[in-house]
mmCIF file of C-alpha atoms in Angstrom:
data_model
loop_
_atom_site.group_PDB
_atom_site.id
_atom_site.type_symbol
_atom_site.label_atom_id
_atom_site.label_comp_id
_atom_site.label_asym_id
_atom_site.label_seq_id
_atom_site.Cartn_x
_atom_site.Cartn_y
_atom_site.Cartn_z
ATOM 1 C CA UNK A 16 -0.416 31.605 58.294
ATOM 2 C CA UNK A 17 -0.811 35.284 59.635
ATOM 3 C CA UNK A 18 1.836 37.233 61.727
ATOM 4 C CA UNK A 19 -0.095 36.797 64.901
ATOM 5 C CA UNK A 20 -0.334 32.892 64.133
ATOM 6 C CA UNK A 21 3.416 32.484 63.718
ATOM 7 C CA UNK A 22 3.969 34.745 66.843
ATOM 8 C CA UNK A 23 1.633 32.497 69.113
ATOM 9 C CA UNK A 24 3.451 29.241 67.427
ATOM 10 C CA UNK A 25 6.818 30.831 67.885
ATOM 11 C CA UNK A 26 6.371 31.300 71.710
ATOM 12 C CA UNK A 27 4.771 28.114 72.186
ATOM 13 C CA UNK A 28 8.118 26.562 69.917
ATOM 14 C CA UNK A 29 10.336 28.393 72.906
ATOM 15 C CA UNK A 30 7.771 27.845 75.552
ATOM 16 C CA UNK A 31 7.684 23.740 74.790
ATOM 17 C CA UNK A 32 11.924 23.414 75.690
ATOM 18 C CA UNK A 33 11.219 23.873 78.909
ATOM 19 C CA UNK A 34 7.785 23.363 79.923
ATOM 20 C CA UNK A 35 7.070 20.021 77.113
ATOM 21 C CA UNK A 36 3.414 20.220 75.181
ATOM 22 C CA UNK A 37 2.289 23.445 74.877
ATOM 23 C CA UNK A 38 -1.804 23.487 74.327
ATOM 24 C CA UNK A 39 -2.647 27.132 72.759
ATOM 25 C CA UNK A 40 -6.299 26.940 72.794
ATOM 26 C CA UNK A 41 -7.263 30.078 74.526
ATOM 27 C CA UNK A 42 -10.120 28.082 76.119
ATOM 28 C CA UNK A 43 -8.105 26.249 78.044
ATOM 29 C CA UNK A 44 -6.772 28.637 80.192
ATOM 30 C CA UNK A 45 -7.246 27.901 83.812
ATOM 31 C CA UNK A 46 -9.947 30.747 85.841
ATOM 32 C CA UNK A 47 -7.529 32.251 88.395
ATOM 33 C CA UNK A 48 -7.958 35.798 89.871
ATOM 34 C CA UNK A 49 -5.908 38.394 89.360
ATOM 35 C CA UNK A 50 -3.514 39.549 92.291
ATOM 36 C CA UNK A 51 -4.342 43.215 93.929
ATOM 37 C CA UNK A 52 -1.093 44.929 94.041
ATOM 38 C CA UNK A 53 1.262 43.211 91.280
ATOM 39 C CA UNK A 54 -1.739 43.739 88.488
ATOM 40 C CA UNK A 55 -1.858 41.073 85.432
ATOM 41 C CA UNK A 56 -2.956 42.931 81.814
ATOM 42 C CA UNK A 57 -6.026 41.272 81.619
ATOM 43 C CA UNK A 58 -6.193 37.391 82.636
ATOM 44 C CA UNK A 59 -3.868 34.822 80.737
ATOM 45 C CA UNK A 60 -6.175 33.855 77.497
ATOM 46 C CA UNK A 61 -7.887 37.075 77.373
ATOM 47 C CA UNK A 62 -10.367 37.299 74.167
ATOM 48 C CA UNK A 63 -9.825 39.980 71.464
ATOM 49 C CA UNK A 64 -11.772 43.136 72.689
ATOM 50 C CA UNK A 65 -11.779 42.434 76.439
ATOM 51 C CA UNK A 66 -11.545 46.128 78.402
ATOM 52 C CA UNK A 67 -11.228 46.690 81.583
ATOM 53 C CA UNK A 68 -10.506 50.210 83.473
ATOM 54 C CA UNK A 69 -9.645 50.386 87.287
ATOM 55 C CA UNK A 70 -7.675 52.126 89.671
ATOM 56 C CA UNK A 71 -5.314 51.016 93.130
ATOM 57 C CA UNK A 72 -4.848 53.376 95.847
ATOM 58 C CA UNK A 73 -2.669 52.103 98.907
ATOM 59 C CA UNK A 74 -1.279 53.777 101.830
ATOM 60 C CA UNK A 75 0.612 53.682 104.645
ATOM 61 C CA UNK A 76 -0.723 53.294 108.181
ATOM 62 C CA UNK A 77 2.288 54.163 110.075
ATOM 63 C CA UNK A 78 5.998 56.297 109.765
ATOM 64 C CA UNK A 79 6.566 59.352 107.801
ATOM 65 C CA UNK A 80 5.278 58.399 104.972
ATOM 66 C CA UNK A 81 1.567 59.215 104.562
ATOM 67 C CA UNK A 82 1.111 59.910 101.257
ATOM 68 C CA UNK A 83 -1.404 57.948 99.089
ATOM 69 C CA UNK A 84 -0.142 56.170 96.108
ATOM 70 C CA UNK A 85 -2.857 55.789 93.322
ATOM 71 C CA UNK A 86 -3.109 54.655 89.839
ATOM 72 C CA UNK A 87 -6.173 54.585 87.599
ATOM 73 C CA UNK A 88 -5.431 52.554 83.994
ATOM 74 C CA UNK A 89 -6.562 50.812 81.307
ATOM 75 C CA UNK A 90 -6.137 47.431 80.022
ATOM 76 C CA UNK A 91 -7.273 46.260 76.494
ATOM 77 C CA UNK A 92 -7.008 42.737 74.782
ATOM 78 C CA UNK A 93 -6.154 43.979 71.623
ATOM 79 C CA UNK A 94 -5.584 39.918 70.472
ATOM 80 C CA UNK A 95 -6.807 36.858 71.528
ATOM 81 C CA UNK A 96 -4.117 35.864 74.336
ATOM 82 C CA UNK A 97 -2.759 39.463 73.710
ATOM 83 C CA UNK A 98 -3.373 42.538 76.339
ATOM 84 C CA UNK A 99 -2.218 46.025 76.475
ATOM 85 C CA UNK A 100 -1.947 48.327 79.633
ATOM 86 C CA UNK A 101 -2.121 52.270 79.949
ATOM 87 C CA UNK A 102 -1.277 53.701 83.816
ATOM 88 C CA UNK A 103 -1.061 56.985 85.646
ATOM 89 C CA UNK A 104 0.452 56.582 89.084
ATOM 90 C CA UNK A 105 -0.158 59.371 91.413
ATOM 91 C CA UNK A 106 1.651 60.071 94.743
ATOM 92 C CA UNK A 107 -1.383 62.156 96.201
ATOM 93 C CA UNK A 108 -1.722 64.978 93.663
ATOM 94 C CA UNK A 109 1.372 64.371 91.871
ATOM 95 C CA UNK A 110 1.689 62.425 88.428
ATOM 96 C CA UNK A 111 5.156 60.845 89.318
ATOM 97 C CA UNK A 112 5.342 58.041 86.331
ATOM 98 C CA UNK A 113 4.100 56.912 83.080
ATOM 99 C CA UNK A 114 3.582 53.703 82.515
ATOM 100 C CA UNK A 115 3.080 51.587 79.336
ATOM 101 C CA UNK A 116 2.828 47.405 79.486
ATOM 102 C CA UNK A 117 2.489 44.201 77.183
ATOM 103 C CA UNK A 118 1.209 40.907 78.252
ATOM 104 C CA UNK A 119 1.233 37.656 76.061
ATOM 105 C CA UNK A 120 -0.365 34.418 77.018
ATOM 106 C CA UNK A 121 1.367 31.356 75.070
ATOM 107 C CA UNK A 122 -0.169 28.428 75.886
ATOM 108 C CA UNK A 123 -1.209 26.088 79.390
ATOM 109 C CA UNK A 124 0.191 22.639 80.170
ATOM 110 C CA UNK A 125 -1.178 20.026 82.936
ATOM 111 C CA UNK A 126 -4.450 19.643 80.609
ATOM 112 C CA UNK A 127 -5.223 23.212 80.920
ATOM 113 C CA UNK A 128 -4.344 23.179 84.856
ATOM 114 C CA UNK A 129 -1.632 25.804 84.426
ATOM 115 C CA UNK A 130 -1.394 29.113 82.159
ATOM 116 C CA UNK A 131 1.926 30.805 81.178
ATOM 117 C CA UNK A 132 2.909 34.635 80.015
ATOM 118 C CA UNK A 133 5.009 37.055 80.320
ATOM 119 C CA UNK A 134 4.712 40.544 80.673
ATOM 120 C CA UNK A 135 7.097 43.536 80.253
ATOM 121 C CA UNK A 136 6.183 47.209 81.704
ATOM 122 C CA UNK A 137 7.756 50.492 80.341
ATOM 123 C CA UNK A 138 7.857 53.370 82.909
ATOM 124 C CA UNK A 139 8.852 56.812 82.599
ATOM 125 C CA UNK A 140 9.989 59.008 85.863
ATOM 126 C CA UNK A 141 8.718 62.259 85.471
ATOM 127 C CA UNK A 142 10.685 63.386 88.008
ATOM 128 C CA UNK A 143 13.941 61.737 87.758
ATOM 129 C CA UNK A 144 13.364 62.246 83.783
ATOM 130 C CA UNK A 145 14.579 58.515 83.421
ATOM 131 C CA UNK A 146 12.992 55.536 81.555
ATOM 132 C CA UNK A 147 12.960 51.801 83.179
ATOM 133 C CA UNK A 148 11.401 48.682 82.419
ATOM 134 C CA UNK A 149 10.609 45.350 84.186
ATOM 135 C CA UNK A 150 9.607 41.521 83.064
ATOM 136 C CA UNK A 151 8.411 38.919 84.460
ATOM 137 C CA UNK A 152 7.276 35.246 83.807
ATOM 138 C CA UNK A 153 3.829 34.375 85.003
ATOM 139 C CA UNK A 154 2.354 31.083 86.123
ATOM 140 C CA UNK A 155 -1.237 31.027 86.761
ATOM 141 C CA UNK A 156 -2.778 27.278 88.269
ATOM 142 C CA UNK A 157 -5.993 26.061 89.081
ATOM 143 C CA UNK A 158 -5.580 23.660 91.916
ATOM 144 C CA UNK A 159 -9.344 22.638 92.097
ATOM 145 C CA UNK A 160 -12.773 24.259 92.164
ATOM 146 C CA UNK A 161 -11.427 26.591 95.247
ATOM 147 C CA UNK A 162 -8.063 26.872 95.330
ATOM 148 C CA UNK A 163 -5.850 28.681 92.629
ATOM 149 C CA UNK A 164 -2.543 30.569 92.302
ATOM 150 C CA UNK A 165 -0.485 32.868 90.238
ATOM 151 C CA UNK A 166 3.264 33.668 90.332
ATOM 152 C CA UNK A 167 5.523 35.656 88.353
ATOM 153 C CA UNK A 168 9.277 36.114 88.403
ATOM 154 C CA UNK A 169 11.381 38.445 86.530
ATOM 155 C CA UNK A 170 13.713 41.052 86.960
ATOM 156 C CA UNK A 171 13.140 44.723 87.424
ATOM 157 C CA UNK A 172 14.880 47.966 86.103
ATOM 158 C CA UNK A 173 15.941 46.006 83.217
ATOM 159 C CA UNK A 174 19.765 47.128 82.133
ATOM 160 C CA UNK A 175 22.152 44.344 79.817
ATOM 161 C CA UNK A 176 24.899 46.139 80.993
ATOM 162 C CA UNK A 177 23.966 45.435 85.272
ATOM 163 C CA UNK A 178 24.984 48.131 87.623
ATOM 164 C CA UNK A 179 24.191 48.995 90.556
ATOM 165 C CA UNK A 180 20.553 48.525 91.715
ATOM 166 C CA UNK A 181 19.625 46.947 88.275
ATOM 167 C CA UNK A 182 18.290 43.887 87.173
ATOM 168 C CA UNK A 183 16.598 43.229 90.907
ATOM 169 C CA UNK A 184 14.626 40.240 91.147
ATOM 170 C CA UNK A 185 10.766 40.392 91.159
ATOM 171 C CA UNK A 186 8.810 37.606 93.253
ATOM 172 C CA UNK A 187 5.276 37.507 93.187
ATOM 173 C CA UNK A 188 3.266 34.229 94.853
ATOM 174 C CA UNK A 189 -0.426 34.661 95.290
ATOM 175 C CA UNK A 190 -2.611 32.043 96.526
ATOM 176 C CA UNK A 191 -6.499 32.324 96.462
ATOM 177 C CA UNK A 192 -9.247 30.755 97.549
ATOM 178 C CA UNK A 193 -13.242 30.978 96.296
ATOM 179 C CA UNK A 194 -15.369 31.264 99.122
ATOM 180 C CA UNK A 195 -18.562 31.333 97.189
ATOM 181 C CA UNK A 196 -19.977 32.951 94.319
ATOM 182 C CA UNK A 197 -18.345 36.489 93.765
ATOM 183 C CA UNK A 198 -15.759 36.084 96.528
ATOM 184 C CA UNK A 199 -12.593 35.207 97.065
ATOM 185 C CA UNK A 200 -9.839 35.023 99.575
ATOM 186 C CA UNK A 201 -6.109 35.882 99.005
ATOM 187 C CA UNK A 202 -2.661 36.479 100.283
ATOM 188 C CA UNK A 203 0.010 37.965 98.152
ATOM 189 C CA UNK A 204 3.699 37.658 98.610
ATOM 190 C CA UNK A 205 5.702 40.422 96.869
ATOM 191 C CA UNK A 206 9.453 40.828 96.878
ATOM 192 C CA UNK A 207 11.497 43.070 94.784
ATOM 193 C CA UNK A 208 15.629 43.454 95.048
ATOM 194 C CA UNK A 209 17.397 46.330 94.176
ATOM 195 C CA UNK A 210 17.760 49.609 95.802
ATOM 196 C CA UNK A 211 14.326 50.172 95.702
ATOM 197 C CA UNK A 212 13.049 47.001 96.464
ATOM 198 C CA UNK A 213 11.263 45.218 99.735
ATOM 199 C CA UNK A 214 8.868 42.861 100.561
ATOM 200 C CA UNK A 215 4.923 42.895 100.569
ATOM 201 C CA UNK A 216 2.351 41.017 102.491
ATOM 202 C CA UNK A 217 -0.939 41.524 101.243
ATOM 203 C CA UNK A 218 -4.030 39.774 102.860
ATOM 204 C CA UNK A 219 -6.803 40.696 100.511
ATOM 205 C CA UNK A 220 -10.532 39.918 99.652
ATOM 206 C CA UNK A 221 -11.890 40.477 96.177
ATOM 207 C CA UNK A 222 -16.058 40.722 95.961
ATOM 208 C CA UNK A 223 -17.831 40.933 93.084
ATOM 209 C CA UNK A 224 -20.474 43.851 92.872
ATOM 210 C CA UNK A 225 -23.203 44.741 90.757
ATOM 211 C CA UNK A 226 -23.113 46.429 87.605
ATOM 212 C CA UNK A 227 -19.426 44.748 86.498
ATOM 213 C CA UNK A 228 -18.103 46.200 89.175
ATOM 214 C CA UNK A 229 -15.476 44.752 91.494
ATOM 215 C CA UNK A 230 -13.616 45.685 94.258
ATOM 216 C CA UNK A 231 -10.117 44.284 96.007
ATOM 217 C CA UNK A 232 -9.420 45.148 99.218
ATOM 218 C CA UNK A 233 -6.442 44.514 101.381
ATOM 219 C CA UNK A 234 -4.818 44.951 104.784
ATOM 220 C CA UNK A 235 -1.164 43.980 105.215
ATOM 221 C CA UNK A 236 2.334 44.530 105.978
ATOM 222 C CA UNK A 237 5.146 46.444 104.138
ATOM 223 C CA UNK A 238 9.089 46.666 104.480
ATOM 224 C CA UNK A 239 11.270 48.668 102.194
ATOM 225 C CA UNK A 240 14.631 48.048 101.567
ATOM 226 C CA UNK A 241 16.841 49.687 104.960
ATOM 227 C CA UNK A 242 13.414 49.454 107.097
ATOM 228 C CA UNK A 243 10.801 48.149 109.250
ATOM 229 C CA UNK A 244 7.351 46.137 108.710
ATOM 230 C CA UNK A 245 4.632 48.541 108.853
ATOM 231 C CA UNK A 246 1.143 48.409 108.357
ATOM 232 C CA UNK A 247 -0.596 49.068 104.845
ATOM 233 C CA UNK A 248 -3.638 49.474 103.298
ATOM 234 C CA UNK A 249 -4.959 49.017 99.833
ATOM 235 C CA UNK A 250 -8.013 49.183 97.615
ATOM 236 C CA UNK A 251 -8.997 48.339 94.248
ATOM 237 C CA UNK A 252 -11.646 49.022 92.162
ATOM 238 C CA UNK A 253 -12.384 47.877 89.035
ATOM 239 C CA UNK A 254 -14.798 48.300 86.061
ATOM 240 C CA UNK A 255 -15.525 45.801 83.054
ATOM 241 C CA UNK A 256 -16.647 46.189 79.808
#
C-alpha cells in the first residue's frame, strides 16, 4: 500500500468515528461551487493535475477605509483529493502577507450527498514580521440538482498555548443555487472571532465565461470587530487549466 494510500485510509479511519461510513471514491464527491471570499484549494475530490490561477479584489464602499484588498494565487492538485495553494495579498500596492495552504478531501457520506476536508493556511505578515495559521473543517452538500452548500469551521491564528486574540472561531455557511447552465446564485455568511475578526455578508453571482474563464461577483455588507455594517464590494476572476 503506498504512503498516499495509507494517508487517505488513515483520515477516513478518524473521519468514520464521527461521521460513520466513509466512501473515498473521488468520484463521488458531490458538484458544489466554491464560495467567493473564504476560497476552497481546489473543489473537495480534486483530480491529480487540476490548476487553477485567479485573483479577488474587494473594497470598501464607505468609511475611511478605501483601500483595495487583492490577491492573485495559485492552486494545484498535486494528488487525487489533494490541493495546494500559493497567495499574494495586496492592500493596493502593498504586498502585506504571504500565504501558503493545504487542502485534503477524505471521503463523502449520505451516498455521495456530502464531501468532507479540511484545510490549514500558513501566513506570513510582512509587516508585523509574524507567522499565523488557520484550519478549518469543510462540509460541502448537494441538496438536489439546484441547490448546494458548503461550510467550514475552524479556528484562526492557531496558538496551543491561547492568548489573547488567538484561536478565534471561523464560520463560513454558503448556500447556492444553479440558475441555469454557467450560473449560479449565492450568499455567503462569514464570521471570524478574535481581535481581528467580524462578520461578512456576501450576496454573490458566479457566471461562467468563455475560454475557462469565470468570474464571481459580489455586493454585500461588512462589520469589523468595534464597528458598523458597511457596504462592500468584491470580484473574482478565475482561470482554469
Amino acid at each position: 500500500m503506498s504512503v498516499r494510500s495509507l494517508s487517505r485510509h488513515g483520515l477516513a479511519a478518524m473521519a468514520s468515528a464521527f461521521l460513520g461510513d466513509v466512501a473515498l471514491a473521488s468520484d463521488a464527491y458531490p458538484d458544489v461551487p466554491e464560495p467567493m471570499i473564504f476560497d476552497m484549494m481546489r473543489p473537495l475530490g480534486a483530480k491529480r493535475g487540476e490548476l487553477e490561477v485567479n485573483t479577488l479584489a474587494t473594497v470598501p464602499l464607505s468609511g475611511d477605509d478605501d483601500a483595495v484588498h487583492w490577491a492573485p494565487e495559485i492552486e494545484y492538485a498535486f494528488a487525487d483529493g489533494f490541493a495546494i495553494e500559493g497567495e499574494l495579498p495586496f492592500v493596493n500596492g502593498r504586498l502585506a502577507e504571504l500565504k501558503l495552504g493545504l487542502q485534503a478531501s477524505f471521503g463523502t457520506t449520505g451516498g455521495g450527498r456530502t464531501g468532507h476536508g479540511v484545510q490549514y493556511l500558513g501566513i506570513y505578515d510582512r509587516r508585523a514580521k509574524q507567522y499565523r495559521s488557520s484550519f478549518a473543517y469543510m462540509a460541502a452538500h448537494r441538496y438536489n440538482s439546484r441547490w448546494s452548500s458548503v461550510t467550514m469551521a475552524g479556528l484562526a491564528d492557531v496558538k496551543l498555548s491561547g492568548g489573547h486574540g488567538r484561536n478565534g472561531v471561523i464560520l463560513n455557511h454558503s448556500a447556492f443555487y444553479d440558475s441555469r447552465d454557467g450560473q449560479v446564485l449565492g450568499l455567503e455568511i462569514n464570521y471570524q472571532g478574535g481581535s481581528e475578526g467580524g462578520l461578512l455578508l456576501m450576496p454573490q453571482l458566479h457566471q461562467q465565461l468563455g475560454g475557462n474563464f469565470a468570474m464571481q461577483a459580489g455586493l454585500g455588507a461588512e462589520r469589523p470587530r468595534g464597528d458598523v455594517f458597511r457596504p462592500t464590494a468584491g470580484l473574482r476572476i478565475i482561470r482554469q487549466f
